[in-house]
Amino acid sequence: GVLLSQLVKPIPNRSELKGTEEQLDVLIEGLAINTQDASFIQLSEQGTWDYKGNKTECSILVMCESLGGKFIDIREKIVSKNNRLRSLTFSSDRKRMTSVILTEDNRLRVHTKGAAEIVIELCKDVISETGEVLPLKDEMREKFLRHINSFTSQGLRTLCIGYRMLDYPQEVPNIREYVDKLADTDIETGLTLLALVGIKDPVRAAVPSAVQQCKKAGIFVRMVTGDNIETAKHI
């Protein structure tokens, strides 16, 4: 993946990334809170992760834990205070999901995660290797697009993770109602790119032989997928 503009493999420890503590906290918060609550991971007795729910989302939670986050604690802290003000759910058309949360200092933070080629177009800034927030200019955008193409050509499910601070008028009497009335396009825009991640989602062992049997029987097999076209070609 590319975390805070640093190309990494495998997932590093928190201490290996060069971003500021605040930037790392925001990344970890986004990984924890902007996943479906039904997705859950826990360590087995053998020291491996057991997944419950969506495998892609569980992989995101593994990254959260590897970076030093505790996804259960982060979720409970935000949900218990009713501070997740709005969720824009994932769909095959949108190919992304977004959460709007109220921070402890009464600011609004937007977390967006989704198909890399979609979400990167919603980003206007990026966090550099030195922790600077820089405009995502054409040359740098092309660099990230090359990373996306590299990941998808390897058959990896590739996601982009971004965030933004959402300003609101201080005289707003009810911040929840204010957020509810915002158009999706007013929320999912002007993001700062935090990470690109490539997730391996192997074909099930029985699939190749099943496809061969269909071909032998004269059945044409076609794959319907919401994945990036290059990922689909590799599969």
XYZ file of C-alpha atoms in Angstrom:
235
model
C 0.000 0.000 0.000
C 0.855 3.682 0.058
C 0.346 5.164 3.532
C 0.949 8.895 3.991
C 2.766 8.845 0.604
C 5.113 6.036 1.703
C 5.136 2.834 -0.353
C 4.998 -0.037 2.142
C 4.777 -3.824 2.059
C 3.664 -5.432 4.273
C 1.713 -3.216 6.667
C 4.267 -1.349 8.810
C 4.223 -0.591 12.494
C 3.131 2.895 13.487
C 6.704 3.868 14.363
C 7.834 3.152 10.787
C 5.590 5.827 9.259
C 6.807 9.421 9.105
C 3.526 11.307 9.463
C 2.618 13.346 12.504
C 0.888 11.700 15.449
C -2.330 13.544 14.589
C -2.229 12.319 10.961
C -1.674 8.739 12.074
C -4.537 9.028 14.557
C -6.845 10.317 11.806
C -5.854 7.435 9.494
C -6.467 4.860 12.236
C -9.781 6.475 13.174
C -10.926 6.307 9.564
C -9.982 2.641 9.261
C -11.968 1.800 12.398
C -15.073 3.937 12.046
C -15.582 3.892 8.279
C -16.198 0.145 8.137
C -19.442 -1.720 8.626
C -20.177 -2.482 12.262
C -20.894 -6.096 11.285
C -17.248 -6.531 10.234
C -15.165 -7.817 13.127
C -11.782 -9.447 13.708
C -10.176 -11.187 16.662
C -6.921 -13.012 17.279
C -7.121 -16.796 17.362
C -5.166 -18.987 19.763
C -2.716 -19.582 16.917
C -2.036 -15.848 16.654
C -3.842 -15.381 13.318
C -6.809 -13.142 12.636
C -10.288 -14.632 12.490
C -12.648 -12.681 10.230
C -16.356 -12.111 10.740
C -18.222 -10.229 8.042
C -16.911 -8.641 4.872
C -13.350 -9.844 4.151
C -12.260 -6.582 2.555
C -13.421 -4.608 5.575
C -11.818 -7.110 7.932
C -8.520 -6.570 6.111
C -8.899 -2.833 6.745
C -9.406 -3.585 10.447
C -6.241 -5.714 10.474
C -4.363 -2.688 9.123
C -5.924 -0.542 11.849
C -4.692 -2.939 14.540
C -1.252 -3.295 12.928
C -0.844 0.487 13.072
C -1.539 0.432 16.811
C -5.254 1.201 16.758
C -7.957 -0.616 18.704
C -10.918 -0.619 16.376
C -13.403 -1.758 19.028
C -12.401 1.062 21.392
C -12.562 3.673 18.611
C -15.984 2.500 17.460
C -17.400 2.356 20.970
C -16.033 5.790 21.852
C -17.675 7.444 18.847
C -20.887 5.410 18.757
C -21.510 5.557 22.529
C -21.439 9.363 22.392
C -23.661 9.315 19.282
C -20.926 11.199 17.453
C -21.286 9.471 14.090
C -23.626 12.089 12.668
C -24.129 10.669 9.203
C -23.228 7.658 7.080
C -23.248 7.560 3.296
C -23.422 3.852 2.581
C -21.556 1.887 -0.043
C -23.352 0.891 -3.216
C -22.279 -0.623 -6.525
C -23.017 2.735 -8.157
C -21.164 4.926 -5.639
C -18.314 2.480 -4.966
C -17.470 4.274 -1.730
C -18.707 4.857 1.797
C -18.388 7.894 4.025
C -18.839 8.682 7.717
C -19.201 12.144 9.235
C -18.160 12.292 12.885
C -18.138 14.958 15.566
C -14.712 15.179 17.185
C -14.069 15.813 20.875
C -13.321 19.472 20.134
C -16.680 19.853 18.294
C -15.302 19.785 14.783
C -16.662 17.751 11.888
C -14.414 15.156 10.296
C -15.310 13.267 7.121
C -13.843 9.819 6.429
C -14.216 8.326 2.936
C -13.119 4.905 1.695
C -13.786 3.259 -1.645
C -12.639 2.249 -5.106
C -9.294 3.942 -5.607
C -10.000 5.327 -9.081
C -13.218 6.926 -7.753
C -12.071 8.345 -4.418
C -8.812 9.798 -5.714
C -10.891 12.063 -7.956
C -12.508 13.483 -4.812
C -9.102 14.392 -3.330
C -7.528 17.829 -3.707
C -4.635 17.436 -1.239
C -2.236 14.743 -0.108
C -0.062 14.211 2.961
C 3.570 14.000 1.912
C 6.238 11.688 3.347
C 7.352 14.530 5.607
C 3.850 15.167 6.942
C 3.157 18.279 4.873
C -0.294 18.725 3.367
C 0.302 19.499 -0.300
C -1.999 20.151 -3.263
C -2.558 16.967 -5.268
C -1.218 18.381 -8.516
C -1.299 16.555 -11.850
C 2.234 15.137 -11.588
C 1.623 13.732 -8.100
C -1.846 12.502 -9.071
C -0.310 10.578 -11.975
C 2.133 8.975 -9.550
C -0.744 7.682 -7.417
C -2.624 6.515 -10.510
C 0.443 4.473 -11.465
C 0.357 2.860 -8.008
C -3.330 2.071 -8.525
C -2.616 0.494 -11.915
C 0.231 -1.523 -10.414
C -1.987 -2.881 -7.639
C -4.952 -3.693 -9.876
C -2.774 -5.400 -12.492
C -1.692 -7.796 -9.720
C -5.338 -8.656 -9.063
C -5.459 -6.640 -5.831
C -8.672 -4.994 -4.658
C -7.498 -1.405 -4.467
C -9.005 1.179 -2.125
C -8.317 4.845 -1.532
C -8.761 6.350 1.931
C -9.231 10.080 2.435
C -10.570 12.585 4.935
C -11.435 16.238 5.345
C -12.421 18.671 8.069
C -15.890 20.018 7.314
C -16.456 23.635 8.288
C -19.840 24.756 9.537
C -21.297 28.074 10.728
C -20.769 28.486 14.464
C -24.286 29.867 14.884
C -25.864 26.590 13.711
C -28.400 25.659 16.444
C -28.394 21.917 15.704
C -25.284 20.483 14.110
C -26.893 17.092 13.442
C -29.700 18.674 11.442
C -27.144 20.778 9.582
C -25.183 17.686 8.532
C -28.366 15.803 7.579
C -29.338 18.570 5.160
C -25.986 18.646 3.354
C -25.883 17.181 -0.144
C -23.622 14.146 -0.538
C -21.528 16.125 -3.011
C -20.915 18.827 -0.387
C -19.498 16.188 1.953
C -17.507 13.964 -0.397
C -15.311 16.635 -1.922
C -12.014 18.354 -1.219
C -10.558 15.311 0.522
C -6.975 14.830 1.659
C -5.529 11.536 0.463
C -4.287 9.391 3.342
C -3.674 5.973 1.832
C -3.962 3.584 -1.075
C -4.217 -0.076 -0.137
C -4.106 -3.209 -2.271
C -5.933 -6.182 -0.759
C -5.458 -9.723 -1.967
C -8.751 -11.557 -2.370
C -7.837 -14.992 -3.790
C -10.202 -16.916 -6.002
C -11.779 -19.771 -4.057
C -10.046 -23.099 -4.612
C -13.075 -24.722 -6.261
C -13.617 -21.955 -8.827
C -11.015 -22.860 -11.527
C -12.189 -26.464 -11.813
C -15.835 -25.363 -11.843
C -15.127 -22.952 -14.696
C -13.339 -25.709 -16.640
C -16.281 -28.055 -16.175
C -18.640 -25.382 -17.496
C -16.460 -24.837 -20.549
C -16.341 -28.560 -21.273
C -20.132 -28.627 -21.093
C -20.355 -25.797 -23.617
C -21.389 -23.171 -21.071
C -19.986 -19.690 -21.577
C -18.736 -18.259 -18.274
C -18.890 -14.494 -17.704
C -17.821 -12.642 -14.584
C -19.940 -9.832 -13.181
C -17.979 -7.683 -10.735
C -17.773 -4.209 -9.284
C -13.984 -4.428 -9.111
C -11.624 -2.306 -11.171
C -11.414 -3.608 -14.760
C -7.688 -4.433 -14.425
C -8.341 -6.421 -11.241
C -11.111 -8.295 -13.042
C -8.815 -9.049 -16.021
C -6.172 -10.505 -13.705
C -8.735 -12.730 -11.998
